[in-house]
Tab-separated table of C-alpha atoms and ligand atoms in Angstrom:
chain	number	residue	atom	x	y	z
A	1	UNK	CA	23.477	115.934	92.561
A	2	UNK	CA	22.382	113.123	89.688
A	3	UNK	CA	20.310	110.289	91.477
A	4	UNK	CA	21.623	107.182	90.902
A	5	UNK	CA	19.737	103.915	91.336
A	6	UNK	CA	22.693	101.101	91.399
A	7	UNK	CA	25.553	101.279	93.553
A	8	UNK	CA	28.854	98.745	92.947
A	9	UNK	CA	31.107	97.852	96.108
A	10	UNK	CA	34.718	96.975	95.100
A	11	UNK	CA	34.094	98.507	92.009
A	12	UNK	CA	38.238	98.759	91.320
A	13	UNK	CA	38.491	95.357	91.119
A	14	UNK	CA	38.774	93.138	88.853
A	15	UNK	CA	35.240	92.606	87.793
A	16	UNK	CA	34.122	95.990	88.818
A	17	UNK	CA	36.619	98.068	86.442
A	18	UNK	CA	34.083	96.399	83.337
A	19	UNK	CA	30.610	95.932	84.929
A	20	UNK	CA	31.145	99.403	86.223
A	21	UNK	CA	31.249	100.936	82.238
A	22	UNK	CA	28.869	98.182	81.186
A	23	UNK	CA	26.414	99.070	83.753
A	24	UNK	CA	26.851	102.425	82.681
A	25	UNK	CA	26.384	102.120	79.317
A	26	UNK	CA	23.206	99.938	79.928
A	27	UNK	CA	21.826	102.037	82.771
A	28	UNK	CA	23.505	105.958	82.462
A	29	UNK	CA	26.362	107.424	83.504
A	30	UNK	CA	24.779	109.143	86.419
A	31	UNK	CA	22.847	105.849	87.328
A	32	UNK	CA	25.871	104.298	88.287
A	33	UNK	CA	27.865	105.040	91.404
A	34	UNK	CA	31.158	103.414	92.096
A	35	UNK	CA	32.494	102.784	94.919
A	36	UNK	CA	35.798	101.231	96.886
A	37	UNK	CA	37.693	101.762	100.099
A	38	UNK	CA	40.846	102.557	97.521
A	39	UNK	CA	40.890	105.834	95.577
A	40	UNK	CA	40.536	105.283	91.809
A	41	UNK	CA	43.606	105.835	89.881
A	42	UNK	CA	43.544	108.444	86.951
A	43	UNK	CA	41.950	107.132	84.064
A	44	UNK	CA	40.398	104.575	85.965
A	45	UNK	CA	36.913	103.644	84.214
A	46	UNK	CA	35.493	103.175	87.468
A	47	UNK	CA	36.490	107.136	88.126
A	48	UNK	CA	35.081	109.146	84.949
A	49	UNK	CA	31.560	109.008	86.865
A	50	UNK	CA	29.894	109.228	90.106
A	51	UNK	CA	32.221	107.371	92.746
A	52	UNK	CA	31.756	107.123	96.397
A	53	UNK	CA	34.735	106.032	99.204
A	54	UNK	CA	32.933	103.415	100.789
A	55	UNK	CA	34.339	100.717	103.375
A	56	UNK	CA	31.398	98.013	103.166
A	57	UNK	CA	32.158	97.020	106.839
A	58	UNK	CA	30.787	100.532	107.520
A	59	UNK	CA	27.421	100.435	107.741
A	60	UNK	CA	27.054	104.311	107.669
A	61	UNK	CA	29.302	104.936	105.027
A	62	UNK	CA	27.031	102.283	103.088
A	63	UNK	CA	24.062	104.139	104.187
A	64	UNK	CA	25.212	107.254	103.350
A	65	UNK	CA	25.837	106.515	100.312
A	66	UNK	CA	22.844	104.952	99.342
A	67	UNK	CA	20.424	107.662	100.786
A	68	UNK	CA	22.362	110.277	99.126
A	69	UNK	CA	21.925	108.856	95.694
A	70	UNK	CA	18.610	106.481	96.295
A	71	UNK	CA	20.419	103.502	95.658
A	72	UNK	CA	17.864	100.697	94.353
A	73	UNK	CA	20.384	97.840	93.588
A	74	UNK	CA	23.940	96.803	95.022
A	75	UNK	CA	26.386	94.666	92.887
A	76	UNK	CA	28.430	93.969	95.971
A	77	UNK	CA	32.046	93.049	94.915
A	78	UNK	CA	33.484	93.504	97.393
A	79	UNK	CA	35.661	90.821	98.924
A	80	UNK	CA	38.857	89.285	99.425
A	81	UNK	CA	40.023	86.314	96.883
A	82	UNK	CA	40.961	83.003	97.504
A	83	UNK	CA	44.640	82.679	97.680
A	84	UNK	CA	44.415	86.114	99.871
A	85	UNK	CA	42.156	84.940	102.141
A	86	UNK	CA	44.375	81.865	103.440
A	87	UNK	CA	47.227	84.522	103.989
A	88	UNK	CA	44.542	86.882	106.137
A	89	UNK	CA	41.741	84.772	107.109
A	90	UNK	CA	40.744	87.089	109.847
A	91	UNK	CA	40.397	90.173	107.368
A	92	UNK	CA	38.847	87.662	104.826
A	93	UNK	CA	36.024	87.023	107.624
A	94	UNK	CA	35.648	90.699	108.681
A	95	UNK	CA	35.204	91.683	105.054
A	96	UNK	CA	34.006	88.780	103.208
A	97	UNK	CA	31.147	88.274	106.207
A	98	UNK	CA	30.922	91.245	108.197
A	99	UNK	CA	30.598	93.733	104.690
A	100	UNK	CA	27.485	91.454	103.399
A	101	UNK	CA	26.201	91.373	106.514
A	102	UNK	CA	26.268	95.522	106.876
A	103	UNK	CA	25.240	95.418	102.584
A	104	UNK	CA	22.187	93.227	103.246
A	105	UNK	CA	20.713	95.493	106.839
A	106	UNK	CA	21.142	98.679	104.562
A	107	UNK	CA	19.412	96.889	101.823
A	108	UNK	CA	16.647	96.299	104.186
A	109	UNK	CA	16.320	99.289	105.572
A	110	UNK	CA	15.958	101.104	101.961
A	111	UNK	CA	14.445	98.233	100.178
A	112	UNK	CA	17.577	97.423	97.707
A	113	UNK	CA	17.832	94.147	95.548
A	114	UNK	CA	21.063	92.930	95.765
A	115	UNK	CA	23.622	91.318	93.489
A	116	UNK	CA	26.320	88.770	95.315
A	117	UNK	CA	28.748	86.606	93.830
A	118	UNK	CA	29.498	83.631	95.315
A	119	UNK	CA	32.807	81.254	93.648
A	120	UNK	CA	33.353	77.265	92.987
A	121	UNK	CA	35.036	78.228	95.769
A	122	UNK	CA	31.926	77.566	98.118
A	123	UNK	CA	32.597	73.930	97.227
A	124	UNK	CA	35.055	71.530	98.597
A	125	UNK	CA	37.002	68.300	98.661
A	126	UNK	CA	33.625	66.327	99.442
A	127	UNK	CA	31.961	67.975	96.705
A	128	UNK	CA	31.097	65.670	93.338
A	129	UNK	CA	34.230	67.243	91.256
A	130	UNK	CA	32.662	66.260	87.719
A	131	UNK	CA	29.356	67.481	86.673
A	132	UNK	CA	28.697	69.135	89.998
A	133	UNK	CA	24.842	69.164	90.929
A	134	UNK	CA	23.670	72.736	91.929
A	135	UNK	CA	22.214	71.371	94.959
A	136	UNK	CA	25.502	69.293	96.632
A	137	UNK	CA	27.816	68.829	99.299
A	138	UNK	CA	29.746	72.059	100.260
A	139	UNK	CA	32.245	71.859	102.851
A	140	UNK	CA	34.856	73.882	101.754
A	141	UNK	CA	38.256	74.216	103.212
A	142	UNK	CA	39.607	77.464	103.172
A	143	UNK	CA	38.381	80.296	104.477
A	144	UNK	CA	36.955	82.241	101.093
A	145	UNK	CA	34.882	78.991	100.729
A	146	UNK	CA	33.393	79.518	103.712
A	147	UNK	CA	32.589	83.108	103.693
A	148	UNK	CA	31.208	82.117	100.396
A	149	UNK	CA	28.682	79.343	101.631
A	150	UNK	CA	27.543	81.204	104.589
A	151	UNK	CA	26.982	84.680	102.039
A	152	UNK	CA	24.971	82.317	99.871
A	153	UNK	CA	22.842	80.738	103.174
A	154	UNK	CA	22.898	84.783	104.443
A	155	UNK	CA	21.169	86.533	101.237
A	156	UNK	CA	18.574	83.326	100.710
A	157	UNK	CA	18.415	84.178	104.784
A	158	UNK	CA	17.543	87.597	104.045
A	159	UNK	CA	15.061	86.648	100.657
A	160	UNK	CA	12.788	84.092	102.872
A	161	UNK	CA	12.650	86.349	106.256
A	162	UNK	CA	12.658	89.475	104.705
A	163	UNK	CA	11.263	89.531	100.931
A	164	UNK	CA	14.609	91.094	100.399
A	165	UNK	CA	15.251	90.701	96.187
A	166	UNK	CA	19.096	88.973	96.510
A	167	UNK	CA	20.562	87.431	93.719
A	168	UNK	CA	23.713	85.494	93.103
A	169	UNK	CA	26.278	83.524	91.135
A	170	UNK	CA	28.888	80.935	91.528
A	171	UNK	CA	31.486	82.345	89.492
A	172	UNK	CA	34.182	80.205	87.902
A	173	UNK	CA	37.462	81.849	87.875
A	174	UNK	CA	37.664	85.107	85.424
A	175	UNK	CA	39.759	85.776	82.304
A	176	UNK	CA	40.456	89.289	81.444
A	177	UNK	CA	42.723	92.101	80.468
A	178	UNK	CA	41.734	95.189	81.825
A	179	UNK	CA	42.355	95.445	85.623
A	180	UNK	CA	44.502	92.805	87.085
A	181	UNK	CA	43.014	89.504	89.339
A	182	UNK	CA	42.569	90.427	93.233
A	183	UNK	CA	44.624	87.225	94.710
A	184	UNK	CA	42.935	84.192	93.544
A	185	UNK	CA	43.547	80.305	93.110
A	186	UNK	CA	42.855	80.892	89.096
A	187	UNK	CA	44.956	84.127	88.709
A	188	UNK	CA	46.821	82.100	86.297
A	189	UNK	CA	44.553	82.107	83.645
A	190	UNK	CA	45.156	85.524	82.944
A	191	UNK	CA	49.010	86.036	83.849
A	192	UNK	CA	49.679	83.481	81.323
A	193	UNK	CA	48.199	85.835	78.807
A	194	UNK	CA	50.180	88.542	79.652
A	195	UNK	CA	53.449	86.801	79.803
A	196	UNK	CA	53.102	84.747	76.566
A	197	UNK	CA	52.694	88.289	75.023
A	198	UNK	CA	55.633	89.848	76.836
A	199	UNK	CA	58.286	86.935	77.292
A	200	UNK	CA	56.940	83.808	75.601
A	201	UNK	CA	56.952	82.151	78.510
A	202	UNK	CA	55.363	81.794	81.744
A	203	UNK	CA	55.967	80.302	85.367
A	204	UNK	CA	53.114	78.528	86.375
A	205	UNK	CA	52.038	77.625	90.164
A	206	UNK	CA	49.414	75.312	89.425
A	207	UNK	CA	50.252	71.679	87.930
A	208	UNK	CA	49.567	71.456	84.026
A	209	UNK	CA	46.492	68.291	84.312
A	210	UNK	CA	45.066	70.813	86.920
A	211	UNK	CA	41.054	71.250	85.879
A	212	UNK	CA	39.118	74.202	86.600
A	213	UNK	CA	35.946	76.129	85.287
A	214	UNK	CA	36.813	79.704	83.620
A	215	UNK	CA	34.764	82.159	81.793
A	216	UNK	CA	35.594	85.106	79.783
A	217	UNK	CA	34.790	88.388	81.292
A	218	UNK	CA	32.159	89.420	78.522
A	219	UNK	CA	30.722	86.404	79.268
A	220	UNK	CA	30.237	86.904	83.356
A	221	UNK	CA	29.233	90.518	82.833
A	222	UNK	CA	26.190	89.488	80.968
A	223	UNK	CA	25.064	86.999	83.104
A	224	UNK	CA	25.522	89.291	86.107
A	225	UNK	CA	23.175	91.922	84.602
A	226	UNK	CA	20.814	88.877	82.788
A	227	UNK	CA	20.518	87.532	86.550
A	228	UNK	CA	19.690	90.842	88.031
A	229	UNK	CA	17.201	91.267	85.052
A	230	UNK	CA	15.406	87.823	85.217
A	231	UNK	CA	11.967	87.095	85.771
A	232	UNK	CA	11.764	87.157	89.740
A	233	UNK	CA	8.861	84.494	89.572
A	234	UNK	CA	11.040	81.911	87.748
A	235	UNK	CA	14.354	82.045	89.727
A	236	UNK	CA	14.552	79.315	92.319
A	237	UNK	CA	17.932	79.530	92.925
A	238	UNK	CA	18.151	82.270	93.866
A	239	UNK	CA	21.360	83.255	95.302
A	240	UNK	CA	24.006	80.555	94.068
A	241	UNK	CA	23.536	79.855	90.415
A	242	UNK	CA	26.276	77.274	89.033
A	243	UNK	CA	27.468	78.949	86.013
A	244	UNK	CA	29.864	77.306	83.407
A	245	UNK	CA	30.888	77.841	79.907
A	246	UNK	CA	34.681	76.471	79.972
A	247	UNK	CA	36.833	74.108	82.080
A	248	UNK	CA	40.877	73.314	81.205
A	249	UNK	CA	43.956	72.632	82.651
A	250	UNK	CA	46.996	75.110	82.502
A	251	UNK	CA	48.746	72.617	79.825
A	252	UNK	CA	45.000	72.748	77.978
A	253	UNK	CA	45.478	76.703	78.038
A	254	UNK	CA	49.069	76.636	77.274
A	255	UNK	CA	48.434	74.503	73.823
A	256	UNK	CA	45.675	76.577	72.983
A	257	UNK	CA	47.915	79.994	73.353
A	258	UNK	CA	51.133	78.251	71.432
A	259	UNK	CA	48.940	78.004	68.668
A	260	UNK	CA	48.839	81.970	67.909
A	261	UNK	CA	52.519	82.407	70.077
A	262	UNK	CA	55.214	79.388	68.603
A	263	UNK	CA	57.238	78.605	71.090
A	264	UNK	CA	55.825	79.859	74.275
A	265	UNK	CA	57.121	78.188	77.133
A	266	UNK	CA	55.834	76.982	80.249
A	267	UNK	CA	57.277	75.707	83.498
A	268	UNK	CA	55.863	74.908	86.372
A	269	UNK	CA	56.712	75.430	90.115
A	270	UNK	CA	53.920	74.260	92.072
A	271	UNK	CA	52.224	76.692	94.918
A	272	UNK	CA	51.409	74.058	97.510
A	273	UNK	CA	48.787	76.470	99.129
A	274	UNK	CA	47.178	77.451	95.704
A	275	UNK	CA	47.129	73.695	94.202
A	276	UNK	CA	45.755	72.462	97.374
A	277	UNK	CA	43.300	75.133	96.915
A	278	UNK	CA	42.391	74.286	93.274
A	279	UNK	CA	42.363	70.625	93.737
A	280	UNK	CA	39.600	71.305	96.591
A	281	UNK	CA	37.168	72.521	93.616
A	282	UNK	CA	35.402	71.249	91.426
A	283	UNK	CA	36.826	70.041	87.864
A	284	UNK	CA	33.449	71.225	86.157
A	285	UNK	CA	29.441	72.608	87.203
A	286	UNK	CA	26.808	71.895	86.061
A	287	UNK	CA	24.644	74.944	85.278
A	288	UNK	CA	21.551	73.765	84.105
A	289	UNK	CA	19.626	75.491	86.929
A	290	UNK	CA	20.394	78.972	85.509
A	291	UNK	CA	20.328	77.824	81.696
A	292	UNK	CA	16.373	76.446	82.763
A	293	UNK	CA	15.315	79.360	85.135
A	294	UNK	CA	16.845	82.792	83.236
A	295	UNK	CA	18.304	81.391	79.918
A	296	UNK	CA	22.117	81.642	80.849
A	297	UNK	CA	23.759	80.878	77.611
A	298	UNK	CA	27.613	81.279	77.394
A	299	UNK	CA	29.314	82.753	74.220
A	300	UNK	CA	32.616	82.416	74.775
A	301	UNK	CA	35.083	79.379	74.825
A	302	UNK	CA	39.208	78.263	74.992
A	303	UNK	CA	39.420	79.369	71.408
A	304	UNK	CA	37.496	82.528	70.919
A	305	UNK	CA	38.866	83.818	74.522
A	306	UNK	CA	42.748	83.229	73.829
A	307	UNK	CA	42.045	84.387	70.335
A	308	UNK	CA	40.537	88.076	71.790
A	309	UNK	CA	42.930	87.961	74.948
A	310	UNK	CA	46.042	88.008	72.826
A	311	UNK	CA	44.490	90.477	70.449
A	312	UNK	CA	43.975	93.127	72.854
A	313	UNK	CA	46.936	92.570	75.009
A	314	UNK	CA	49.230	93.089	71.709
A	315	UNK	CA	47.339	95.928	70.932
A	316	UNK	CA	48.476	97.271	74.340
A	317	UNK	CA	51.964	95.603	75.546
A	318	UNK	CA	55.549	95.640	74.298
A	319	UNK	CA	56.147	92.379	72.969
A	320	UNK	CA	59.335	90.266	72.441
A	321	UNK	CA	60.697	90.482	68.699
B	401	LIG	P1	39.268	92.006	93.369
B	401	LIG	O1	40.114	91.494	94.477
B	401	LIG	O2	39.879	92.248	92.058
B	401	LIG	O3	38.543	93.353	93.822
B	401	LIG	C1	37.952	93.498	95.097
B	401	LIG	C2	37.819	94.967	95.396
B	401	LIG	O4	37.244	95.083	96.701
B	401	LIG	C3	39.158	95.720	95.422
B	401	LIG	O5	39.108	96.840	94.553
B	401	LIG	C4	39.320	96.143	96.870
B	401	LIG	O6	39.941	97.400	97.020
B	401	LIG	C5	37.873	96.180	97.332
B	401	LIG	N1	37.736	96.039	98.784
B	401	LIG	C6	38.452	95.261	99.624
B	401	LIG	N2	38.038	95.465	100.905
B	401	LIG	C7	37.051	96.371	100.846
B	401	LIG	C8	36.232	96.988	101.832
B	401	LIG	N3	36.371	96.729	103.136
B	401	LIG	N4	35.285	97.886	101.429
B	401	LIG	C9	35.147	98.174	100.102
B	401	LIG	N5	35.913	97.658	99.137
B	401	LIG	C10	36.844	96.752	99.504
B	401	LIG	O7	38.020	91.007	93.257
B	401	LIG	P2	37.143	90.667	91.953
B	401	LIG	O8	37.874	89.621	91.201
B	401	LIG	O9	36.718	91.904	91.270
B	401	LIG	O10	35.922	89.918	92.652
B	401	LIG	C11	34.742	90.596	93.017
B	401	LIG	C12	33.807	89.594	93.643
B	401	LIG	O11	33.578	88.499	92.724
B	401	LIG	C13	34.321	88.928	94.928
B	401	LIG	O12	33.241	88.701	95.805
B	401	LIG	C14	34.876	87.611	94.459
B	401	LIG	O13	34.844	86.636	95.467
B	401	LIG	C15	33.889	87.266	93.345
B	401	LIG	N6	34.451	86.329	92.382
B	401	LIG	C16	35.501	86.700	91.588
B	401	LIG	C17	36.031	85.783	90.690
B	401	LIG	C18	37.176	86.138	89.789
B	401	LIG	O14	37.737	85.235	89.137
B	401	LIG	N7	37.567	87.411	89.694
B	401	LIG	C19	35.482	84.497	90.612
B	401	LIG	C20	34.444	84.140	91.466
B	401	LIG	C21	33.916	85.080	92.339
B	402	LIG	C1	39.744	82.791	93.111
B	402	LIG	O1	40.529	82.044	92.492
B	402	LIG	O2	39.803	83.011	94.318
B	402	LIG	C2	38.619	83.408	92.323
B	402	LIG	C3	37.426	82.517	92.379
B	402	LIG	C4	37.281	81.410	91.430
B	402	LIG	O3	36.589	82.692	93.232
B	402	LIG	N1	39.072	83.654	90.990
């Protein structure tokens, strides 16, 4: 068997189908070991290396798996999404909570570092919206927020008592066009790419002057494996870096794409549970904590993302003549 030395929970997701081939194109195929408590499809990137079945609310399956191939970092993805979580809070606790919980013992026991990524959706109502400090109010109100704060109290937890290397980021909502979003509040930002390709228009549940930080995946990969790769001595916080590098409105977006797609077309039928969500979070972070302590330095921004996301998703969909 190859010994691997990083393990990635969720690893079918939507982050984990590309940091998955990044890491192992960085690190090795056989350095790399994938894991999920689905089965990946055929073709799946995730699939054409090592890949483990692994529940992370199992603590032997974790264990197993990271004694068999001498696992000596986690990127734990795993986790259940925002808009998901207010449908199954209860499953949202077990696995949001109870999997980093099991993650971080079995990284103590076998002396991983670990990788966690935390959301603006650890922040809340009461939270500055513009400019948010990294050190602020956070009282979120769903239940992903809250699984998110506690994971980010739980892995600094686990850093001061233990000397365990944990690591983390607070993610803005994702752009990308390889594996679909998991269920979350900013899901739109990536169907609307999709349908402007396929129909020229899009429904969207979020009101058009609604604000939110994105990033392009290229963007969030790097800083996930920058983070992991920074100077130990210099990182003071630790486990719950704000991270920025865009923040629009759908009607933003939607101007941006009808500059490459004339006449796209977008309604809006407001979600009441996923606008409520979004207008809980922040408009825009500031991220000068992980700019000053490990150089995060975003490349990508509303024109050079809808410019690549429309390229690649032509390349790949039937579009409307
Ligand atoms: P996703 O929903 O696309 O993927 C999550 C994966 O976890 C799925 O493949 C699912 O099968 C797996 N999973 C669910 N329960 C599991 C269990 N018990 N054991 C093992 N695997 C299980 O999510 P994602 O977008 O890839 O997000 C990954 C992480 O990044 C999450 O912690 C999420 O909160 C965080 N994050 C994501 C975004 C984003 O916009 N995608 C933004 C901020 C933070
Ligand atoms: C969600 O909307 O739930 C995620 C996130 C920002 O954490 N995309």
């Amino acid at each position: 068997m190859a010994t691997a030395s990083i393990l990635v929970t969720g690893a079918l997701g939507q982050i984990g189908t590309e940091l998955v081939p990044a890491l192992r194109a960085r690190h090795g195929e056989s350095a790399v070991v994938a894991s999920d408590v689905r089965s990946p499809r055929a073709g799946s990137p995730a699939g054409e290396g090592p890949f483990a079945h692994v529940d992370c609310t199992h603590i032997r399956e974790l264990d197993n798996v990271v004694r068999r191939h001498r696992v000596a970092t986690v990127y734990h993805l795993a986790a259940l999404l925002s808009a998901v979580g207010e449908e199954k809070p209860r499953v949202a606790w077990e696995v949001n909570m109870g999997g980093l919980y099991r993650v971080l013992e079995v990284a103590r026991t076998h002396g991983c570092a670990v990788f966690l990524p935390s959301s603006i959706g650890a922040f809340g109502p009461s939270t500055p919206a513009r400019a948010t400090p990294q050190v602020t109010v956070q009282r979120p109100t769903t239940m992903y927020g809250v699984t998110k704060v506690a994971s980010e109290l739980l892995c600094d937890y686990y850093h001061s008592r233990f000397g365990l290397d944990t690591r983390g980021l607070r993610l803005p909502g994702l752009i990308s066009h390889v594996a679909p979003p998991g269920g979350g509040t900013t899901d739109y930002a990536v169907e609307i790419f999709y349908e402007a390709v396929r129909q020229r228009r899009y429904i969207c549940y979020l009101r058009p002057d609604t604000c939110l930080d994105l990033m392009y995946m290229p963007d969030a990969l790097r800083a996930m494996m920058e983070l992991m790769e920074a100077d130990p001595a210099r990182l003071v916080h630790r486990n719950a870096f704000n991270l920025s590098a865009m923040a629009f409105t759908p009607a933003q977006l939607a101007a941006e794409i009808r500059r490459h797609v004339p006449g796209f077309e977008v309604d809006y039928e407001i979600d009441p549970v996923r606008q409520a969500i979004a207008d809980s979070w922040p408009d825009a972070v500031d991220d000068s904590a992980a700019r000053d302590e490990w150089g995060w330095k975003p490349e990508h921004d509303l024109a050079s993302t809808t410019r690549d996301m429309l390229e690649k998703l032509r390349a790949r969909l039937p579009t409307r003549s």
